[in-house]
mmCIF file of C-alpha atoms in Angstrom:
data_model
loop_
_atom_site.group_PDB
_atom_site.id
_atom_site.type_symbol
_atom_site.label_atom_id
_atom_site.label_comp_id
_atom_site.label_asym_id
_atom_site.label_seq_id
_atom_site.Cartn_x
_atom_site.Cartn_y
_atom_site.Cartn_z
ATOM 1 C CA UNK A 1 243.718 29.018 117.025
ATOM 2 C CA UNK A 2 242.178 32.143 116.380
ATOM 3 C CA UNK A 3 244.015 35.023 114.784
ATOM 4 C CA UNK A 4 246.535 37.064 117.007
ATOM 5 C CA UNK A 5 246.008 40.515 116.041
ATOM 6 C CA UNK A 6 248.721 42.995 117.558
ATOM 7 C CA UNK A 7 247.690 46.592 117.711
ATOM 8 C CA UNK A 8 251.186 48.591 117.768
ATOM 9 C CA UNK A 9 253.114 51.179 115.956
ATOM 10 C CA UNK A 10 256.798 50.582 114.837
ATOM 11 C CA UNK A 11 258.782 52.681 117.461
ATOM 12 C CA UNK A 12 256.591 51.650 120.601
ATOM 13 C CA UNK A 13 259.102 49.976 122.985
ATOM 14 C CA UNK A 14 256.658 47.788 124.800
ATOM 15 C CA UNK A 15 255.493 46.822 121.415
ATOM 16 C CA UNK A 16 258.808 45.717 120.232
ATOM 17 C CA UNK A 17 258.791 43.406 123.824
ATOM 18 C CA UNK A 18 255.842 41.646 122.467
ATOM 19 C CA UNK A 19 256.892 41.475 118.849
ATOM 20 C CA UNK A 20 260.078 39.776 120.059
ATOM 21 C CA UNK A 21 257.849 37.468 122.242
ATOM 22 C CA UNK A 22 255.836 36.363 119.190
ATOM 23 C CA UNK A 23 259.003 35.872 117.361
ATOM 24 C CA UNK A 24 260.579 33.567 119.924
ATOM 25 C CA UNK A 25 257.305 31.870 120.056
ATOM 26 C CA UNK A 26 257.220 31.533 116.198
ATOM 27 C CA UNK A 27 253.762 32.352 116.272
ATOM 28 C CA UNK A 28 251.922 34.128 112.903
ATOM 29 C CA UNK A 29 250.032 37.298 113.917
ATOM 30 C CA UNK A 30 248.421 40.210 112.082
ATOM 31 C CA UNK A 31 249.779 43.759 112.419
ATOM 32 C CA UNK A 32 247.478 46.585 113.021
ATOM 33 C CA UNK A 33 249.381 50.217 113.057
ATOM 34 C CA UNK A 34 247.705 52.504 115.694
ATOM 35 C CA UNK A 35 248.669 56.154 116.189
ATOM 36 C CA UNK A 36 251.275 57.082 118.737
ATOM 37 C CA UNK A 37 249.219 59.994 120.162
ATOM 38 C CA UNK A 38 245.507 60.514 120.531
ATOM 39 C CA UNK A 39 242.763 60.554 118.989
ATOM 40 C CA UNK A 40 242.820 56.689 118.500
ATOM 41 C CA UNK A 41 239.198 56.426 117.964
ATOM 42 C CA UNK A 42 239.665 52.566 116.699
ATOM 43 C CA UNK A 43 241.618 51.906 119.708
ATOM 44 C CA UNK A 44 238.974 53.083 122.271
ATOM 45 C CA UNK A 45 236.387 51.276 120.408
ATOM 46 C CA UNK A 46 238.057 47.822 121.050
ATOM 47 C CA UNK A 47 239.118 48.637 124.563
ATOM 48 C CA UNK A 48 236.681 51.225 125.855
ATOM 49 C CA UNK A 49 239.157 53.699 127.296
ATOM 50 C CA UNK A 50 242.673 52.089 127.271
ATOM 51 C CA UNK A 51 244.993 53.830 125.127
ATOM 52 C CA UNK A 52 248.325 52.510 125.888
ATOM 53 C CA UNK A 53 250.429 50.385 123.287
ATOM 54 C CA UNK A 54 250.180 47.715 122.438
ATOM 55 C CA UNK A 55 247.079 45.572 122.950
ATOM 56 C CA UNK A 56 246.372 42.110 121.664
ATOM 57 C CA UNK A 57 243.232 41.138 120.285
ATOM 58 C CA UNK A 58 242.237 37.303 119.819
ATOM 59 C CA UNK A 59 238.500 37.460 118.539
ATOM 60 C CA UNK A 60 236.385 39.640 120.766
ATOM 61 C CA UNK A 61 239.019 39.449 123.613
ATOM 62 C CA UNK A 62 241.313 42.365 124.113
ATOM 63 C CA UNK A 63 244.465 41.882 126.487
ATOM 64 C CA UNK A 64 245.826 45.154 127.723
ATOM 65 C CA UNK A 65 249.490 45.631 128.929
ATOM 66 C CA UNK A 66 252.435 43.831 127.828
ATOM 67 C CA UNK A 67 252.809 41.799 130.885
ATOM 68 C CA UNK A 68 249.432 40.251 130.595
ATOM 69 C CA UNK A 69 249.813 39.692 126.864
ATOM 70 C CA UNK A 70 253.051 37.849 127.735
ATOM 71 C CA UNK A 71 251.118 35.371 130.031
ATOM 72 C CA UNK A 72 248.516 34.847 127.303
ATOM 73 C CA UNK A 73 251.144 33.935 124.563
ATOM 74 C CA UNK A 74 252.548 31.786 127.108
ATOM 75 C CA UNK A 75 249.286 30.030 127.639
ATOM 76 C CA UNK A 76 248.715 29.595 123.810
ATOM 77 C CA UNK A 77 252.341 28.363 123.080
ATOM 78 C CA UNK A 78 254.330 26.976 126.089
ATOM 79 C CA UNK A 79 257.440 26.775 123.781
ATOM 80 C CA UNK A 80 259.822 28.411 123.922
ATOM 81 C CA UNK A 81 258.878 29.215 127.770
ATOM 82 C CA UNK A 82 259.091 32.926 129.083
ATOM 83 C CA UNK A 83 259.224 31.419 132.477
ATOM 84 C CA UNK A 84 261.796 28.772 132.817
ATOM 85 C CA UNK A 85 262.292 26.926 136.044
ATOM 86 C CA UNK A 86 263.876 27.212 138.650
ATOM 87 C CA UNK A 87 264.001 31.097 138.017
ATOM 88 C CA UNK A 88 260.113 31.485 137.110
ATOM 89 C CA UNK A 89 259.562 33.942 140.059
ATOM 90 C CA UNK A 90 262.821 35.895 139.761
ATOM 91 C CA UNK A 91 262.031 36.108 136.108
ATOM 92 C CA UNK A 92 258.873 37.709 136.725
ATOM 93 C CA UNK A 93 260.245 40.397 139.420
ATOM 94 C CA UNK A 94 263.141 41.360 137.217
ATOM 95 C CA UNK A 95 260.674 41.761 134.212
ATOM 96 C CA UNK A 96 258.531 44.033 136.297
ATOM 97 C CA UNK A 97 261.645 46.133 137.267
ATOM 98 C CA UNK A 98 262.647 46.516 133.826
ATOM 99 C CA UNK A 99 259.123 47.366 132.612
ATOM 100 C CA UNK A 100 259.071 50.355 135.068
ATOM 101 C CA UNK A 101 262.362 51.558 136.706
ATOM 102 C CA UNK A 102 264.532 50.630 133.935
ATOM 103 C CA UNK A 103 262.131 51.631 131.358
ATOM 104 C CA UNK A 104 261.660 55.330 132.607
ATOM 105 C CA UNK A 105 265.444 55.940 133.281
ATOM 106 C CA UNK A 106 265.918 54.810 129.712
ATOM 107 C CA UNK A 107 263.223 57.348 128.293
ATOM 108 C CA UNK A 108 264.285 60.060 130.121
ATOM 109 C CA UNK A 109 267.902 59.475 128.863
ATOM 110 C CA UNK A 110 266.707 58.709 125.119
ATOM 111 C CA UNK A 111 264.354 61.814 125.152
ATOM 112 C CA UNK A 112 266.807 64.462 126.645
ATOM 113 C CA UNK A 113 267.031 67.558 124.331
ATOM 114 C CA UNK A 114 269.420 66.041 121.645
ATOM 115 C CA UNK A 115 267.483 62.849 121.600
ATOM 116 C CA UNK A 116 264.284 64.322 121.130
ATOM 117 C CA UNK A 117 265.382 66.671 118.425
ATOM 118 C CA UNK A 118 266.554 63.543 116.398
ATOM 119 C CA UNK A 119 263.481 61.691 116.955
ATOM 120 C CA UNK A 120 261.501 64.422 115.818
ATOM 121 C CA UNK A 121 263.983 65.959 113.191
ATOM 122 C CA UNK A 122 261.569 64.900 110.094
ATOM 123 C CA UNK A 123 258.371 65.806 111.698
ATOM 124 C CA UNK A 124 256.385 69.080 111.600
ATOM 125 C CA UNK A 125 257.522 71.489 114.354
ATOM 126 C CA UNK A 126 254.110 70.955 116.119
ATOM 127 C CA UNK A 127 254.444 66.890 116.286
ATOM 128 C CA UNK A 128 257.005 67.359 119.035
ATOM 129 C CA UNK A 129 254.574 69.612 120.886
ATOM 130 C CA UNK A 130 251.664 67.346 120.607
ATOM 131 C CA UNK A 131 253.708 64.338 121.475
ATOM 132 C CA UNK A 132 254.864 65.896 124.798
ATOM 133 C CA UNK A 133 251.217 67.041 125.676
ATOM 134 C CA UNK A 134 249.895 63.742 124.700
ATOM 135 C CA UNK A 135 252.396 61.809 127.178
ATOM 136 C CA UNK A 136 251.660 64.702 130.039
ATOM 137 C CA UNK A 137 248.157 63.820 129.841
ATOM 138 C CA UNK A 138 248.810 60.452 130.346
ATOM 139 C CA UNK A 139 250.637 60.852 133.634
ATOM 140 C CA UNK A 140 248.458 63.683 134.570
ATOM 141 C CA UNK A 141 250.942 64.963 137.417
ATOM 142 C CA UNK A 142 250.796 61.761 139.087
ATOM 143 C CA UNK A 143 254.432 60.420 138.687
ATOM 144 C CA UNK A 144 257.885 62.010 139.070
ATOM 145 C CA UNK A 145 259.808 61.717 135.939
ATOM 146 C CA UNK A 146 263.940 61.550 136.156
ATOM 147 C CA UNK A 147 265.565 64.890 135.091
ATOM 148 C CA UNK A 148 268.344 63.959 132.205
ATOM 149 C CA UNK A 149 271.138 64.328 134.596
ATOM 150 C CA UNK A 150 269.601 61.855 137.098
ATOM 151 C CA UNK A 151 268.517 59.479 134.421
ATOM 152 C CA UNK A 152 272.315 59.348 133.314
ATOM 153 C CA UNK A 153 273.438 58.243 136.506
ATOM 154 C CA UNK A 154 270.892 55.787 136.932
ATOM 155 C CA UNK A 155 270.647 54.341 133.542
ATOM 156 C CA UNK A 156 274.746 53.835 133.565
ATOM 157 C CA UNK A 157 274.173 52.026 136.821
ATOM 158 C CA UNK A 158 271.488 49.681 135.423
ATOM 159 C CA UNK A 159 273.360 48.923 132.448
ATOM 160 C CA UNK A 160 276.579 47.865 134.410
ATOM 161 C CA UNK A 161 274.252 45.751 136.601
ATOM 162 C CA UNK A 162 272.695 44.010 133.468
ATOM 163 C CA UNK A 163 276.337 43.510 132.126
ATOM 164 C CA UNK A 164 277.258 41.879 135.442
ATOM 165 C CA UNK A 165 274.618 39.318 134.877
ATOM 166 C CA UNK A 166 275.782 38.485 131.353
ATOM 167 C CA UNK A 167 279.535 37.806 132.730
ATOM 168 C CA UNK A 168 279.166 33.942 132.305
ATOM 169 C CA UNK A 169 275.954 33.388 130.571
ATOM 170 C CA UNK A 170 274.353 34.635 127.109
ATOM 171 C CA UNK A 171 271.082 35.727 128.581
ATOM 172 C CA UNK A 172 270.190 37.333 131.844
ATOM 173 C CA UNK A 173 269.057 34.283 133.794
ATOM 174 C CA UNK A 174 270.464 31.338 131.702
ATOM 175 C CA UNK A 175 271.294 29.890 128.506
ATOM 176 C CA UNK A 176 267.883 30.713 126.793
ATOM 177 C CA UNK A 177 266.022 33.988 126.954
ATOM 178 C CA UNK A 178 263.145 34.479 129.305
ATOM 179 C CA UNK A 179 260.547 37.273 130.103
ATOM 180 C CA UNK A 180 262.879 39.372 131.905
ATOM 181 C CA UNK A 181 265.368 39.516 128.763
ATOM 182 C CA UNK A 182 262.552 40.870 126.643
ATOM 183 C CA UNK A 183 261.603 43.328 129.423
ATOM 184 C CA UNK A 184 265.165 44.729 129.703
ATOM 185 C CA UNK A 185 265.737 44.909 126.074
ATOM 186 C CA UNK A 186 263.001 47.026 124.865
ATOM 187 C CA UNK A 187 264.052 50.176 126.624
ATOM 188 C CA UNK A 188 267.609 49.712 125.404
ATOM 189 C CA UNK A 189 266.295 48.859 121.869
ATOM 190 C CA UNK A 190 264.789 52.650 122.090
ATOM 191 C CA UNK A 191 267.985 54.297 123.063
ATOM 192 C CA UNK A 192 269.737 52.334 120.203
ATOM 193 C CA UNK A 193 267.660 53.642 117.712
ATOM 194 C CA UNK A 194 268.806 57.130 118.422
ATOM 195 C CA UNK A 195 272.296 58.144 117.278
ATOM 196 C CA UNK A 196 272.714 61.074 119.395
ATOM 197 C CA UNK A 197 272.393 59.244 122.800
ATOM 198 C CA UNK A 198 273.174 55.256 121.800
ATOM 199 C CA UNK A 199 276.726 55.888 122.984
ATOM 200 C CA UNK A 200 275.632 55.203 126.484
ATOM 201 C CA UNK A 201 275.405 51.549 125.581
ATOM 202 C CA UNK A 202 278.975 51.425 124.470
ATOM 203 C CA UNK A 203 280.104 51.561 127.948
ATOM 204 C CA UNK A 204 278.706 48.073 128.346
ATOM 205 C CA UNK A 205 280.008 45.717 125.698
ATOM 206 C CA UNK A 206 278.444 42.552 126.991
ATOM 207 C CA UNK A 207 274.922 44.241 126.899
ATOM 208 C CA UNK A 208 275.395 45.300 123.337
ATOM 209 C CA UNK A 209 276.307 41.806 122.538
ATOM 210 C CA UNK A 210 273.164 40.549 124.234
ATOM 211 C CA UNK A 211 270.929 42.885 122.531
ATOM 212 C CA UNK A 212 272.260 41.519 119.275
ATOM 213 C CA UNK A 213 271.263 38.195 120.471
ATOM 214 C CA UNK A 214 267.842 39.363 121.309
ATOM 215 C CA UNK A 215 267.594 41.091 118.157
ATOM 216 C CA UNK A 216 268.269 38.272 116.045
ATOM 217 C CA UNK A 217 265.035 36.372 117.354
ATOM 218 C CA UNK A 218 263.068 38.575 115.005
ATOM 219 C CA UNK A 219 259.440 39.058 114.923
ATOM 220 C CA UNK A 220 257.862 35.903 113.599
ATOM 221 C CA UNK A 221 255.327 36.220 110.842
ATOM 222 C CA UNK A 222 253.302 39.166 110.795
ATOM 223 C CA UNK A 223 250.735 40.012 108.050
ATOM 224 C CA UNK A 224 249.365 43.285 107.613
ATOM 225 C CA UNK A 225 245.520 44.052 108.980
ATOM 226 C CA UNK A 226 243.519 47.237 109.301
ATOM 227 C CA UNK A 227 241.834 48.589 112.133
ATOM 228 C CA UNK A 228 238.359 48.277 110.395
ATOM 229 C CA UNK A 229 239.263 44.549 109.683
ATOM 230 C CA UNK A 230 240.119 43.959 113.329
ATOM 231 C CA UNK A 231 236.601 45.565 114.578
ATOM 232 C CA UNK A 232 234.729 43.357 111.971
ATOM 233 C CA UNK A 233 236.665 40.611 113.703
ATOM 234 C CA UNK A 234 235.384 41.672 117.007
ATOM 235 C CA UNK A 235 231.960 42.181 115.826
ATOM 236 C CA UNK A 236 231.869 38.617 114.162
ATOM 237 C CA UNK A 237 233.441 36.925 117.104
ATOM 238 C CA UNK A 238 232.148 35.675 120.854
ATOM 239 C CA UNK A 239 234.109 36.497 123.925
ATOM 240 C CA UNK A 240 235.825 33.670 125.556
ATOM 241 C CA UNK A 241 233.765 31.745 128.347
ATOM 242 C CA UNK A 242 233.938 33.583 131.623
ATOM 243 C CA UNK A 243 235.666 31.787 134.453
ATOM 244 C CA UNK A 244 233.576 30.287 137.139
ATOM 245 C CA UNK A 245 232.971 31.704 140.551
ATOM 246 C CA UNK A 246 235.576 29.214 141.978
ATOM 247 C CA UNK A 247 238.194 31.059 140.357
ATOM 248 C CA UNK A 248 237.092 34.577 141.690
ATOM 249 C CA UNK A 249 239.373 36.065 144.097
ATOM 250 C CA UNK A 250 237.763 39.010 145.748
ATOM 251 C CA UNK A 251 240.107 41.492 147.168
ATOM 252 C CA UNK A 252 237.920 44.643 146.843
ATOM 253 C CA UNK A 253 234.533 43.435 148.022
ATOM 254 C CA UNK A 254 233.113 44.038 144.444
ATOM 255 C CA UNK A 255 230.996 41.020 143.500
ATOM 256 C CA UNK A 256 230.971 39.639 140.060
ATOM 257 C CA UNK A 257 228.513 41.258 137.734
ATOM 258 C CA UNK A 258 229.119 44.598 139.203
ATOM 259 C CA UNK A 259 229.656 48.019 137.054
ATOM 260 C CA UNK A 260 233.149 48.963 137.551
ATOM 261 C CA UNK A 261 236.115 50.809 136.154
ATOM 262 C CA UNK A 262 239.832 49.926 135.689
ATOM 263 C CA UNK A 263 242.572 52.063 134.969
ATOM 264 C CA UNK A 264 246.450 52.095 135.109
ATOM 265 C CA UNK A 265 248.003 53.250 138.606
ATOM 266 C CA UNK A 266 250.359 55.870 137.377
ATOM 267 C CA UNK A 267 250.693 56.212 133.551
ATOM 268 C CA UNK A 268 247.674 56.037 131.002
ATOM 269 C CA UNK A 269 245.264 56.933 133.530
ATOM 270 C CA UNK A 270 242.160 56.870 131.258
ATOM 271 C CA UNK A 271 239.370 54.459 132.750
ATOM 272 C CA UNK A 272 237.592 51.720 131.106
ATOM 273 C CA UNK A 273 234.181 50.856 132.303
ATOM 274 C CA UNK A 274 232.129 47.589 132.060
ATOM 275 C CA UNK A 275 230.758 44.928 133.879
ATOM 276 C CA UNK A 276 233.221 42.695 136.060
ATOM 277 C CA UNK A 277 232.862 38.985 134.664
ATOM 278 C CA UNK A 278 236.042 37.763 135.946
ATOM 279 C CA UNK A 279 238.824 38.431 138.793
ATOM 280 C CA UNK A 280 241.298 35.809 139.050
ATOM 281 C CA UNK A 281 244.496 36.042 140.872
ATOM 282 C CA UNK A 282 246.376 37.447 137.930
ATOM 283 C CA UNK A 283 243.720 39.514 136.096
ATOM 284 C CA UNK A 284 240.476 41.333 135.531
ATOM 285 C CA UNK A 285 237.824 40.900 132.715
ATOM 286 C CA UNK A 286 235.406 43.507 131.882
ATOM 287 C CA UNK A 287 232.485 43.014 129.429
ATOM 288 C CA UNK A 288 231.505 45.986 127.322
ATOM 289 C CA UNK A 289 229.443 46.438 124.148
ATOM 290 C CA UNK A 290 228.941 48.839 121.395
ATOM 291 C CA UNK A 291 227.243 49.022 118.069
ATOM 292 C CA UNK A 292 230.436 48.776 116.170
ATOM 293 C CA UNK A 293 232.292 45.650 117.939
ATOM 294 C CA UNK A 294 229.340 44.019 119.759
ATOM 295 C CA UNK A 295 230.097 42.462 122.981
ATOM 296 C CA UNK A 296 233.804 42.230 123.939
ATOM 297 C CA UNK A 297 235.773 41.361 126.910
ATOM 298 C CA UNK A 298 238.637 43.874 128.012
ATOM 299 C CA UNK A 299 241.442 41.946 130.203
ATOM 300 C CA UNK A 300 243.836 43.865 132.495
ATOM 301 C CA UNK A 301 246.299 42.490 134.946
ATOM 302 C CA UNK A 302 245.903 42.923 138.563
ATOM 303 C CA UNK A 303 249.551 44.315 139.267
ATOM 304 C CA UNK A 304 249.696 47.794 137.953
ATOM 305 C CA UNK A 305 246.097 48.554 137.741
ATOM 306 C CA UNK A 306 243.183 50.053 139.864
ATOM 307 C CA UNK A 307 239.718 48.468 140.246
ATOM 308 C CA UNK A 308 236.787 50.545 141.450
ATOM 309 C CA UNK A 309 233.115 50.144 141.758
ATOM 310 C CA UNK A 310 231.226 52.436 139.083
ATOM 311 C CA UNK A 311 229.953 55.467 140.652
ATOM 312 C CA UNK A 312 226.085 55.604 140.411
#
């Protein structure tokens, strides 16, 4: 198997989700640390515009968004499965809720003033301002954020609901962890890291015990790698063979071979431009080239992303 290269940073919640999935699947991987905020020149060199964290590189293929990364890892290593039967569909729906609704409630609670003060306590004074400005640019006024008071009510309710699901089983949907567990865990993991706000979790002891079980899975077998080495890997590799026309699902009236852009629906609105070389029922693939990387394929999930034909 070609090396798995995860581009991430230690305090990224969605990166923690993927790190644990690598752990449960016992996969070796290479770890490239990237900046939490812009500028991210090496990231953009590989993705063509996508700047969210993390993304997974396999040779000259870049997989964006943790939902798609989970599917890729499931394909490469089916055991332990992230989508056990008969709850396969339910696990995906619960995962999507956790990655969106639960995540934003957790972030609003965790980064209320006392939480943010702790997070940036050892950083230069301008670091908090730079972080806030960076995240503001990622949403560009396109999404409504919860106020801390509203987030408190929502987060407590969501924690109680998760606790109810753990009344008679060790994981959210059964005896083994699934994609829903990893998606619900990572926002809570972020809260738990912050002493000033983590007490909210103590209201639901069953959730804390479940978090301990998830944390015990670990991160598998990472090895340090540099951004320059990752770019060299892309340059030396050939992207995977594109899927045939028989797998093409055309929901947009945009034929394969067209110049297109893809961006997230609501957060991380920077576009990636390239040639549409695949559009299956689950994802889009864009081909793009640069002098440093050669030709790479950048992959996005359909859900949560906007495909448009490039202007001109």
